[in-house]
């Protein structure tokens, strides 16, 4: 299935929506991928809204543009802001809702769901030593800054590194990142040379000391993977299998309820689109 979906184009998605309009008279909710749909579908009345996975941010934006130009107002898109907040490069449209933080994983993690998760799985004694949930999460954000700086440099300067499936346990020990080892892990192919490694190191040094909002700066997958590593020893006694990124993501997603969703600020943005378009997503509490 994945081998097929990665080749889906905006035109393919538009064709799907046009076909579904023949029987569906409600709204279409466009999201980057399946994980986003799993996270938010519990809040949507599926009898009135079709959820459309678009396989990426660019596809969501392109489909919305095509639909606008065609005169349709029945589509709403959710996309990760990534570094757009930091660089002030948001394409503000009422039918395109960006994550409030770096991505929707970070929006979820900034609600009380993470506090509840840590109360359940962390060591109470170790959590007290860390100064509580807020202090622990702030420390994690700080510890991940070199990785966030590398991602930022890669995107801002179009360096071309493949950073999609980084295994951060190879260079993050739960407290800090071994930057040299991190650079070695991502330096494949032409990037293996000393010149490329030095250049990347300089970019990391430059951006990791900048005073960015770390909730905007940090990738949600990195944050959740780092949290899992922390729960193995520093703040808990969890096994490796219990703290894999996919496992932590699943537990956090299942714990994410309507109160958390409302606290994230996203329903308020949806309401603005509803008032403009006349369509309803019908949020379920």
Coordinates of C-alpha atoms in Angstrom, one line a residue:
X1 CA 0.0 0.0 0.0
X2 CA 2.8 2.4 0.9
X3 CA 4.5 1.8 -2.4
X4 CA 1.4 3.0 -4.2
X5 CA 0.4 5.9 -2.0
X6 CA 3.8 7.6 -2.3
X7 CA 3.2 8.1 -6.0
X8 CA -0.2 9.8 -5.5
X9 CA -0.4 13.3 -7.0
X10 CA -2.6 16.3 -6.3
X11 CA -4.5 15.5 -9.5
X12 CA -5.2 12.0 -8.3
X13 CA -6.6 13.3 -5.0
X14 CA -8.7 15.9 -6.7
X15 CA -10.2 13.2 -8.9
X16 CA -11.0 11.1 -5.9
X17 CA -12.8 14.0 -4.2
X18 CA -14.8 14.8 -7.4
X19 CA -15.9 11.2 -7.6
X20 CA -16.9 11.1 -3.9
X21 CA -18.9 14.4 -4.3
X22 CA -21.4 12.3 -6.4
X23 CA -22.6 10.6 -3.2
X24 CA -21.1 12.7 -0.4
X25 CA -22.6 16.2 0.2
X26 CA -20.6 17.2 3.2
X27 CA -17.0 18.4 3.8
X28 CA -13.6 16.9 3.0
X29 CA -10.9 16.9 5.6
X30 CA -7.4 16.7 4.0
X31 CA -4.5 15.6 6.1
X32 CA -0.8 14.7 5.4
X33 CA -1.1 11.0 6.2
X34 CA -2.6 8.1 8.1
X35 CA -1.2 9.0 11.5
X36 CA -2.9 12.4 11.4
X37 CA -6.2 10.7 10.5
X38 CA -5.8 8.2 13.4
X39 CA -5.2 11.1 15.8
X40 CA -8.2 13.3 14.8
X41 CA -10.9 11.0 13.4
X42 CA -12.3 10.3 16.9
X43 CA -13.5 13.9 17.0
X44 CA -15.2 13.9 13.6
X45 CA -18.6 12.7 12.6
X46 CA -17.6 10.3 9.8
X47 CA -21.2 10.3 8.4
X48 CA -20.8 13.9 7.4
X49 CA -17.1 14.3 6.7
X50 CA -14.7 12.4 4.5
X51 CA -11.1 12.1 5.7
X52 CA -8.6 12.2 2.9
X53 CA -4.9 11.2 3.4
X54 CA -2.8 13.1 0.9
X55 CA 0.7 11.7 1.5
X56 CA 2.4 14.9 2.4
X57 CA 2.2 18.6 3.1
X58 CA 2.8 19.7 -0.5
X59 CA -0.1 17.6 -1.8
X60 CA -2.5 19.0 0.8
X61 CA -1.6 22.6 -0.2
X62 CA -1.8 21.8 -3.9
X63 CA -5.2 20.1 -3.7
X64 CA -6.6 23.1 -1.7
X65 CA -5.3 25.5 -4.3
X66 CA -6.9 23.5 -7.2
X67 CA -10.2 23.3 -5.3
X68 CA -10.2 27.1 -4.6
X69 CA -9.5 27.8 -8.3
X70 CA -12.4 25.5 -9.2
X71 CA -14.8 27.4 -6.9
X72 CA -15.2 24.7 -4.3
X73 CA -15.2 25.6 -0.5
X74 CA -15.9 22.1 0.9
X75 CA -12.2 21.2 1.6
X76 CA -10.2 21.9 4.8
X77 CA -6.6 20.9 5.2
X78 CA -4.4 20.3 8.2
X79 CA -0.6 20.5 7.6
X80 CA 2.5 20.6 9.9
X81 CA 4.0 24.1 10.2
X82 CA 7.5 22.6 10.4
X83 CA 9.8 25.6 10.5
X84 CA 7.3 28.0 8.9
X85 CA 6.5 29.8 12.2
X86 CA 10.1 30.4 12.9
X87 CA 10.8 31.7 9.3
X88 CA 7.5 33.6 9.2
X89 CA 6.6 31.8 5.9
X90 CA 3.0 30.8 6.6
X91 CA 0.6 30.8 3.6
X92 CA -2.4 32.0 5.6
X93 CA -5.7 30.8 4.2
X94 CA -8.9 30.0 6.1
X95 CA -9.1 26.6 4.6
X96 CA -5.5 25.7 5.4
X97 CA -4.8 25.1 9.1
X98 CA -1.2 24.8 10.2
X99 CA -0.1 23.1 13.5
X100 CA 0.3 25.7 16.2
X101 CA 3.7 24.3 17.2
X102 CA 6.3 22.6 14.9
X103 CA 3.9 19.8 14.0
X104 CA 0.7 18.2 15.2
X105 CA 2.7 15.7 17.4
X106 CA 4.0 18.8 19.2
X107 CA 0.6 20.3 19.5
X108 CA -0.6 17.0 21.2
X109 CA 2.5 16.9 23.4
X110 CA 2.0 20.4 24.6
X111 CA -1.4 19.5 26.2
X112 CA -1.9 17.8 29.5
X113 CA -1.9 14.3 27.8
X114 CA 1.9 14.1 28.3
X115 CA 1.5 14.9 32.0
X116 CA -1.0 12.1 32.3
X117 CA 1.2 9.7 30.3
X118 CA 4.3 10.5 32.5
X119 CA 2.2 10.0 35.7
X120 CA 1.3 6.6 34.4
X121 CA 4.7 5.3 33.1
X122 CA 7.5 7.3 34.7
X123 CA 9.1 6.6 38.0
X124 CA 7.4 8.9 40.6
X125 CA 10.7 9.2 42.5
X126 CA 12.8 10.0 39.4
X127 CA 10.2 12.5 38.2
X128 CA 10.4 14.4 41.5
X129 CA 14.2 14.5 41.2
X130 CA 13.8 15.9 37.7
X131 CA 11.6 18.7 39.1
X132 CA 8.3 17.4 37.7
X133 CA 6.9 17.0 34.2
X134 CA 7.4 20.6 33.0
X135 CA 11.1 20.6 33.9
X136 CA 11.7 17.2 32.4
X137 CA 10.1 18.2 29.1
X138 CA 12.0 21.5 29.0
X139 CA 15.2 19.5 29.5
X140 CA 14.3 17.2 26.7
X141 CA 13.7 20.1 24.3
X142 CA 17.1 21.6 25.3
X143 CA 18.8 18.2 24.9
X144 CA 17.5 17.8 21.3
X145 CA 18.6 21.3 20.1
X146 CA 21.6 20.0 18.1
X147 CA 19.2 17.6 16.2
X148 CA 16.7 20.4 15.7
X149 CA 19.4 22.7 14.5
X150 CA 20.6 20.1 12.0
X151 CA 17.0 19.6 10.6
X152 CA 16.6 23.4 10.4
X153 CA 19.8 23.9 8.5
X154 CA 19.0 21.1 6.2
X155 CA 15.7 22.7 5.2
X156 CA 16.8 26.3 5.3
X157 CA 19.9 25.8 3.2
X158 CA 18.5 22.9 1.1
X159 CA 21.5 20.7 2.1
X160 CA 20.0 17.5 0.8
X161 CA 20.5 15.2 3.8
X162 CA 18.0 12.4 4.2
X163 CA 16.7 12.9 7.8
X164 CA 13.4 11.2 7.6
X165 CA 14.0 8.0 9.6
X166 CA 16.8 9.0 12.0
X167 CA 17.4 6.5 14.8
X168 CA 18.2 9.0 17.6
X169 CA 19.0 6.3 20.2
X170 CA 22.3 5.9 18.3
X171 CA 23.5 9.4 19.5
X172 CA 21.0 10.6 22.2
X173 CA 21.6 9.1 25.7
X174 CA 18.5 10.6 27.4
X175 CA 20.3 13.8 28.4
X176 CA 22.4 15.1 25.5
X177 CA 23.4 14.4 21.9
X178 CA 26.8 13.3 20.7
X179 CA 26.9 15.7 17.8
X180 CA 29.9 14.0 16.1
X181 CA 28.2 10.7 16.2
X182 CA 24.9 12.2 15.0
X183 CA 26.8 13.7 12.0
X184 CA 28.4 10.3 11.2
X185 CA 24.9 8.7 11.3
X186 CA 23.5 11.0 8.6
X187 CA 26.6 11.4 6.5
X188 CA 25.9 8.9 3.7
X189 CA 27.1 8.9 0.1
X190 CA 28.7 12.2 -1.0
X191 CA 28.2 13.6 2.5
X192 CA 30.9 11.3 3.9
X193 CA 33.7 13.7 3.2
X194 CA 35.4 15.8 5.9
X195 CA 34.4 19.0 4.1
X196 CA 30.6 18.1 4.2
X197 CA 30.9 17.0 7.9
X198 CA 32.6 20.3 8.9
X199 CA 30.1 22.4 7.0
X200 CA 27.2 20.6 8.7
X201 CA 28.8 20.9 12.1
X202 CA 29.2 24.7 11.6
X203 CA 25.5 25.0 10.8
X204 CA 24.6 23.0 13.9
X205 CA 26.8 25.2 16.1
X206 CA 25.2 28.3 14.5
X207 CA 21.5 27.4 15.0
X208 CA 21.6 25.5 18.2
X209 CA 22.5 28.7 20.2
X210 CA 19.7 30.8 18.7
X211 CA 16.8 31.7 20.9
X212 CA 14.0 29.9 19.1
X213 CA 10.8 28.8 20.6
X214 CA 11.7 25.2 21.2
X215 CA 8.1 23.9 20.7
X216 CA 8.4 25.4 17.2
X217 CA 12.0 24.2 16.7
X218 CA 11.7 20.6 17.7
X219 CA 10.3 17.8 15.5
X220 CA 7.5 15.9 17.1
X221 CA 9.0 12.5 16.1
X222 CA 12.3 13.4 17.7
X223 CA 10.5 14.6 20.9
X224 CA 8.5 11.4 21.3
X225 CA 11.5 9.2 20.5
X226 CA 13.6 11.1 23.0
X227 CA 10.9 10.8 25.6
X228 CA 10.9 7.1 25.2
X229 CA 14.7 7.0 25.7
X230 CA 14.4 9.1 28.9
X231 CA 11.8 6.7 30.3
X232 CA 14.2 3.8 30.1
X233 CA 16.5 5.0 32.9
X234 CA 16.6 8.7 33.5
X235 CA 12.9 9.1 34.4
X236 CA 11.7 5.5 34.5
X237 CA 12.4 1.8 34.3
X238 CA 10.7 1.0 31.0
X239 CA 12.1 -1.6 28.6
X240 CA 13.3 -0.8 25.1
X241 CA 10.2 -2.5 23.5
X242 CA 8.0 -0.4 25.8
X243 CA 9.7 2.9 24.8
X244 CA 10.0 2.6 21.0
X245 CA 8.8 5.7 19.2
X246 CA 5.8 3.9 17.7
X247 CA 4.7 2.6 21.1
X248 CA 5.0 6.0 22.8
X249 CA 3.1 7.6 19.9
X250 CA 0.4 5.1 20.1
X251 CA -0.2 5.5 23.9
X252 CA -0.1 9.3 23.6
X253 CA -2.6 9.2 20.7
X254 CA -5.0 6.9 22.5
X255 CA -4.9 9.2 25.6
X256 CA -5.5 12.3 23.5
X257 CA -9.1 13.3 24.3
X258 CA -11.6 16.1 23.4
X259 CA -10.4 18.3 26.2
X260 CA -6.8 18.0 25.0
X261 CA -8.0 18.6 21.4
X262 CA -9.9 21.8 22.5
X263 CA -6.9 22.9 24.6
X264 CA -4.6 22.6 21.5
X265 CA -6.5 25.5 19.9
X266 CA -7.3 23.7 16.7
X267 CA -11.1 23.6 17.1
X268 CA -11.2 27.3 17.2
X269 CA -9.5 27.5 13.8
X270 CA -11.9 24.9 12.4
X271 CA -14.8 27.0 13.5
X272 CA -13.5 30.0 11.6
X273 CA -13.4 27.9 8.4
X274 CA -17.0 26.6 9.1
X275 CA -18.2 30.2 9.4
X276 CA -16.6 31.1 6.1
X277 CA -17.5 28.0 4.1
X278 CA -20.9 27.1 5.5
X279 CA -19.8 23.5 5.9
X280 CA -19.6 21.6 9.2
X281 CA -16.9 19.2 10.4
X282 CA -19.2 18.3 13.3
X283 CA -16.8 18.0 16.1
X284 CA -17.7 15.2 18.5
X285 CA -17.0 15.6 22.2

